[in-house]
Amino acid sequence: MRLPILPLLAVVVGLTACVEQIEVPNGRVGSISATAFSDGGVGTQLNLEAAFFGETDLNFATPTNDTCFIAQYNPVNTINTGFLYLNAGDFLTVRTGSRVDSMRPVIGIPVRVYESSRSNGIVYTPGDTVAVDIPGTGSFPAASISTRTAEAFSHDPIPVPADGEDLLAAWTTTPTAGSTMTYSLRYANSFSNGPQNEQLVCSFVDDGAATIPAAFLSNWRNAQAGSRSTNVVRVRSRELQLDARTKLLLISTYSQPLTVLAP
């Protein structure tokens, strides 16, 4: 599974002899990802995954200006079983252009997660509109959501600047507003026994150029030899407020390098 790891809800316990009961959030969030993959040649395929959560106050927000931070990096994808996963229907319907496909629950895992029925992905052109119809159940309401998929791009080489120098990033833009760019610079720092364990993550307004300040680049510059790699992602998203406590989110991504979809 390629679903991102979701953070566990934090619980704060008061320093008293009696532990007060903490109110459980009553929010519901549906999260759908539409990820671009290579078909192994010159074309692209779209793979979709979805999960619906109850008793949560999870939020997704894209930055309104350029921002960077350093975070741990773990290439192993894990399904977080600490959430309440909801049933949103027997299957979801996916529409791209004149194509109609479906997403169905994944078999053999302990939670309810939906995935594209086509193991080799859906043939599409980046920039096409993707729409998802959710039949709904008593746990999660019926809904439909659509967004423009993230467009293809190329970017300039990402260097290792000298001490005290900024890193200038540049990429090809799109004429359609509303997307963001995320740069992930991954490496093994001095605490690693070899594997990559840290990343510098920057999110930029999608205007074709940005600067990563020198203050963030020390670990990238001093990374263990041969451990550096990069992943640059264009992101488009749409969020709908379905009712007072229910949100639905559709996120489309196109990355460089573009990997081949593994069934």
Short mmCIF file of C-alpha atoms in Angstrom, two decimals:
data_model
loop_
_atom_site.label_atom_id
_atom_site.label_comp_id
_atom_site.label_asym_id
_atom_site.label_seq_id
_atom_site.Cartn_x
_atom_site.Cartn_y
_atom_site.Cartn_z
CA MET A 1 0.00 0.00 0.00
CA ARG A 2 1.16 3.53 -0.78
CA LEU A 3 -1.17 5.45 1.53
CA PRO A 4 0.68 8.07 3.57
CA ILE A 5 1.19 7.55 7.26
CA LEU A 6 -1.34 9.59 9.22
CA PRO A 7 -0.37 11.06 12.60
CA LEU A 8 -1.83 9.56 15.76
CA LEU A 9 -4.16 11.81 17.70
CA ALA A 10 -2.35 13.32 20.67
CA VAL A 11 -3.72 12.63 24.14
CA VAL A 12 -2.91 14.93 27.06
CA VAL A 13 -3.29 13.57 30.58
CA GLY A 14 -3.61 15.96 33.52
CA LEU A 15 -1.29 15.57 36.50
CA THR A 16 -4.01 14.58 38.94
CA ALA A 17 -4.93 11.43 40.81
CA CYS A 18 -8.02 11.10 38.64
CA VAL A 19 -7.65 11.16 34.84
CA GLU A 20 -10.34 13.24 33.23
CA GLN A 21 -12.06 11.71 30.19
CA ILE A 22 -10.97 13.45 26.99
CA GLU A 23 -13.73 14.24 24.52
CA VAL A 24 -13.41 12.23 21.30
CA PRO A 25 -13.62 14.35 18.11
CA ASN A 26 -16.76 13.68 16.10
CA GLY A 27 -15.42 14.78 12.70
CA ARG A 28 -15.35 12.64 9.55
CA VAL A 29 -12.75 13.00 6.79
CA GLY A 30 -12.60 11.31 3.41
CA SER A 31 -9.16 11.38 1.78
CA ILE A 32 -8.61 10.39 -1.87
CA SER A 33 -5.19 10.45 -3.56
CA ALA A 34 -4.70 10.44 -7.33
CA THR A 35 -1.03 9.72 -8.06
CA ALA A 36 0.73 9.83 -11.44
CA PHE A 37 3.00 6.91 -12.41
CA SER A 38 5.02 6.04 -15.49
CA ASP A 39 3.69 3.33 -17.80
CA GLY A 40 7.28 2.23 -18.37
CA GLY A 41 7.49 4.16 -21.63
CA VAL A 42 6.50 7.71 -22.51
CA GLY A 43 2.96 7.63 -21.10
CA THR A 44 1.45 8.07 -17.65
CA GLN A 45 -1.05 6.18 -15.54
CA LEU A 46 -3.20 7.38 -12.66
CA ASN A 47 -3.55 5.32 -9.50
CA LEU A 48 -6.16 6.17 -6.88
CA GLU A 49 -6.43 5.25 -3.21
CA ALA A 50 -8.97 6.37 -0.62
CA ALA A 51 -9.79 6.03 3.06
CA PHE A 52 -12.58 7.48 5.19
CA PHE A 53 -12.02 8.30 8.85
CA GLY A 54 -14.36 8.87 11.78
CA GLU A 55 -13.87 10.42 15.21
CA THR A 56 -11.14 12.71 13.91
CA ASP A 57 -10.25 16.37 13.46
CA LEU A 58 -7.61 15.81 10.76
CA ASN A 59 -6.93 18.79 8.50
CA PHE A 60 -5.12 19.31 5.21
CA ALA A 61 -3.86 22.74 4.20
CA THR A 62 -1.59 23.92 1.41
CA PRO A 63 0.81 26.74 2.35
CA THR A 64 0.07 30.21 1.04
CA ASN A 65 3.76 31.14 0.81
CA ASP A 66 7.15 29.44 0.51
CA THR A 67 8.16 27.39 3.56
CA CYS A 68 10.85 24.82 4.49
CA PHE A 69 11.44 22.42 7.38
CA ILE A 70 13.59 19.40 8.25
CA ALA A 71 11.85 16.12 9.05
CA GLN A 72 12.55 12.43 9.54
CA TYR A 73 12.45 10.29 6.41
CA ASN A 74 11.28 6.68 6.31
CA PRO A 75 10.83 5.11 2.85
CA VAL A 76 8.67 2.28 4.26
CA ASN A 77 4.95 2.97 3.76
CA THR A 78 2.73 1.88 6.62
CA ILE A 79 -1.02 1.79 7.17
CA ASN A 80 -1.92 3.49 10.44
CA THR A 81 -4.40 1.28 12.30
CA GLY A 82 -4.87 3.84 15.08
CA PHE A 83 -7.79 5.52 13.28
CA LEU A 84 -11.43 4.58 12.90
CA TYR A 85 -11.85 3.63 9.23
CA LEU A 86 -15.37 4.04 7.81
CA ASN A 87 -17.34 2.20 5.15
CA ALA A 88 -18.23 4.64 2.33
CA GLY A 89 -19.83 2.03 0.06
CA ASP A 90 -19.13 -1.23 -1.75
CA PHE A 91 -17.13 0.63 -4.41
CA LEU A 92 -16.31 4.16 -5.61
CA THR A 93 -16.71 5.29 -9.22
CA VAL A 94 -13.86 7.13 -10.97
CA ARG A 95 -14.34 9.22 -14.12
CA THR A 96 -11.51 10.60 -16.29
CA GLY A 97 -12.70 12.00 -19.59
CA SER A 98 -14.94 9.35 -21.18
CA ARG A 99 -13.45 6.55 -19.05
CA VAL A 100 -15.31 5.08 -16.09
CA ASP A 101 -13.43 2.95 -13.58
CA SER A 102 -13.89 1.86 -9.98
CA MET A 103 -12.14 1.68 -6.63
CA ARG A 104 -12.81 -1.26 -4.34
CA PRO A 105 -11.77 -2.23 -0.79
CA VAL A 106 -8.32 -3.82 -0.55
CA ILE A 107 -8.46 -7.46 0.53
CA GLY A 108 -6.17 -8.86 3.21
CA ILE A 109 -5.53 -5.77 5.34
CA PRO A 110 -7.09 -4.98 8.76
CA VAL A 111 -8.69 -1.66 7.75
CA ARG A 112 -11.04 -0.47 4.99
CA VAL A 113 -9.00 1.20 2.25
CA TYR A 114 -10.11 1.59 -1.37
CA GLU A 115 -7.80 1.19 -4.36
CA SER A 116 -8.08 1.35 -8.16
CA SER A 117 -9.53 -1.86 -9.56
CA ARG A 118 -6.98 -1.72 -12.41
CA SER A 119 -3.64 -2.88 -11.02
CA ASN A 120 -1.86 -1.24 -13.96
CA GLY A 121 -3.51 2.14 -13.32
CA ILE A 122 -5.84 4.32 -15.40
CA VAL A 123 -4.53 5.72 -18.68
CA TYR A 124 -4.85 9.52 -18.70
CA THR A 125 -3.13 12.77 -19.64
CA PRO A 126 -1.80 14.90 -16.76
CA GLY A 127 -4.02 17.98 -16.53
CA ASP A 128 -7.19 15.97 -17.22
CA THR A 129 -10.03 16.25 -14.71
CA VAL A 130 -10.61 13.30 -12.39
CA ALA A 131 -13.93 12.86 -10.60
CA VAL A 132 -14.84 10.40 -7.84
CA ASP A 133 -18.41 9.42 -6.88
CA ILE A 134 -18.99 8.00 -3.40
CA PRO A 135 -22.25 6.03 -2.91
CA GLY A 136 -22.26 6.61 0.84
CA THR A 137 -23.52 4.59 3.79
CA GLY A 138 -24.78 5.28 7.27
CA SER A 139 -21.15 5.90 8.25
CA PHE A 140 -20.17 8.37 5.50
CA PRO A 141 -22.51 10.41 3.25
CA ALA A 142 -22.84 10.14 -0.51
CA ALA A 143 -20.79 12.73 -2.39
CA SER A 144 -18.96 13.59 -5.60
CA ILE A 145 -15.69 15.49 -5.95
CA SER A 146 -13.47 16.43 -8.89
CA THR A 147 -10.23 18.27 -9.55
CA ARG A 148 -7.79 19.01 -12.33
CA THR A 149 -4.92 16.53 -12.10
CA ALA A 150 -1.41 17.84 -11.49
CA GLU A 151 0.38 18.66 -14.74
CA ALA A 152 3.72 17.20 -15.87
CA PHE A 153 6.85 19.33 -15.41
CA SER A 154 10.63 19.28 -15.44
CA HIS A 155 13.04 20.95 -13.03
CA ASP A 156 16.63 22.15 -13.01
CA PRO A 157 19.30 19.95 -11.37
CA ILE A 158 19.35 20.27 -7.58
CA PRO A 159 22.95 20.97 -6.50
CA VAL A 160 24.83 20.86 -3.20
CA PRO A 161 25.65 24.54 -2.54
CA ALA A 162 28.81 25.65 -0.80
CA ASP A 163 28.70 26.61 2.85
CA GLY A 164 26.60 29.74 3.35
CA GLU A 165 25.06 29.68 -0.14
CA ASP A 166 21.33 29.45 -0.87
CA LEU A 167 19.93 26.83 -3.27
CA LEU A 168 18.06 28.25 -6.25
CA ALA A 169 15.25 25.96 -7.44
CA ALA A 170 13.57 26.30 -10.84
CA TRP A 171 10.90 24.29 -12.68
CA THR A 172 8.47 24.56 -15.59
CA THR A 173 5.19 26.23 -14.71
CA THR A 174 1.57 25.66 -15.70
CA PRO A 175 -0.80 28.36 -17.00
CA THR A 176 -3.56 27.12 -14.71
CA ALA A 177 -3.34 28.56 -11.20
CA GLY A 178 -4.01 26.65 -7.99
CA SER A 179 -1.11 24.19 -7.70
CA THR A 180 1.88 24.04 -5.35
CA MET A 181 5.36 22.51 -5.64
CA THR A 182 7.03 20.39 -2.97
CA TYR A 183 10.77 19.67 -2.92
CA SER A 184 12.01 16.76 -0.78
CA LEU A 185 15.81 16.51 -0.43
CA ARG A 186 16.56 13.13 1.16
CA TYR A 187 19.81 11.91 2.67
CA ALA A 188 21.56 9.97 5.43
CA ASN A 189 22.72 12.28 8.20
CA SER A 190 25.56 11.64 10.66
CA PHE A 191 23.30 9.53 12.91
CA SER A 192 22.43 7.01 10.18
CA ASN A 193 24.19 3.68 9.73
CA GLY A 194 23.73 4.04 5.97
CA PRO A 195 20.06 4.37 4.91
CA GLN A 196 18.42 7.72 4.26
CA ASN A 197 16.84 8.94 7.50
CA GLU A 198 16.19 12.67 7.07
CA GLN A 199 14.76 15.08 4.52
CA LEU A 200 14.55 18.79 3.87
CA VAL A 201 10.99 19.54 2.75
CA CYS A 202 10.05 22.81 1.04
CA SER A 203 6.65 23.82 -0.29
CA PHE A 204 6.54 26.61 -2.87
CA VAL A 205 4.00 28.70 -4.71
CA ASP A 206 3.95 27.23 -8.24
CA ASP A 207 5.49 30.21 -10.04
CA GLY A 208 8.58 28.55 -11.51
CA ALA A 209 11.35 29.55 -9.10
CA ALA A 210 12.15 29.64 -5.39
CA THR A 211 15.07 29.89 -2.98
CA ILE A 212 15.98 27.41 -0.25
CA PRO A 213 17.84 29.43 2.40
CA ALA A 214 21.36 28.37 3.35
CA ALA A 215 20.25 27.97 6.99
CA PHE A 216 18.35 24.78 6.03
CA LEU A 217 21.09 23.21 3.89
CA SER A 218 23.79 22.18 6.37
CA ASN A 219 22.67 18.54 6.69
CA TRP A 220 22.08 18.24 2.92
CA ARG A 221 25.59 19.54 2.28
CA ASN A 222 27.17 17.27 4.94
CA ALA A 223 25.16 14.13 4.10
CA GLN A 224 26.93 10.80 3.84
CA ALA A 225 28.50 10.25 0.43
CA GLY A 226 26.15 8.69 -2.11
CA SER A 227 23.08 9.03 0.11
CA ARG A 228 21.41 12.05 -1.49
CA SER A 229 18.27 11.83 -3.62
CA THR A 230 15.43 14.19 -4.50
CA ASN A 231 11.70 14.03 -5.12
CA VAL A 232 9.84 17.02 -6.56
CA VAL A 233 6.04 16.98 -6.62
CA ARG A 234 3.36 19.18 -8.15
CA VAL A 235 0.21 19.08 -6.02
CA ARG A 236 -3.37 20.00 -6.84
CA SER A 237 -6.15 19.54 -4.32
CA ARG A 238 -9.80 20.24 -3.67
CA GLU A 239 -11.69 20.06 -0.38
CA LEU A 240 -15.45 19.95 0.09
CA GLN A 241 -17.34 20.55 3.34
CA LEU A 242 -20.16 18.02 3.06
CA ASP A 243 -21.88 18.89 6.33
CA ALA A 244 -21.06 20.39 9.70
CA ARG A 245 -18.70 17.57 10.64
CA THR A 246 -17.71 15.95 7.33
CA LYS A 247 -14.96 16.93 4.88
CA LEU A 248 -13.92 15.29 1.62
CA LEU A 249 -10.48 15.83 0.09
CA LEU A 250 -9.07 14.89 -3.32
CA ILE A 251 -5.31 15.32 -3.86
CA SER A 252 -3.60 14.88 -7.24
CA THR A 253 0.19 14.62 -7.53
CA TYR A 254 2.78 14.38 -10.30
CA SER A 255 6.38 13.76 -9.24
CA GLN A 256 9.88 13.77 -10.67
CA PRO A 257 11.30 11.19 -10.84
CA LEU A 258 8.13 9.44 -12.01
CA THR A 259 8.18 5.79 -10.92
CA VAL A 260 6.58 2.78 -12.60
CA LEU A 261 3.38 1.55 -10.92
CA ALA A 262 3.96 -1.77 -9.17
CA PRO A 263 0.77 -3.90 -9.19
#
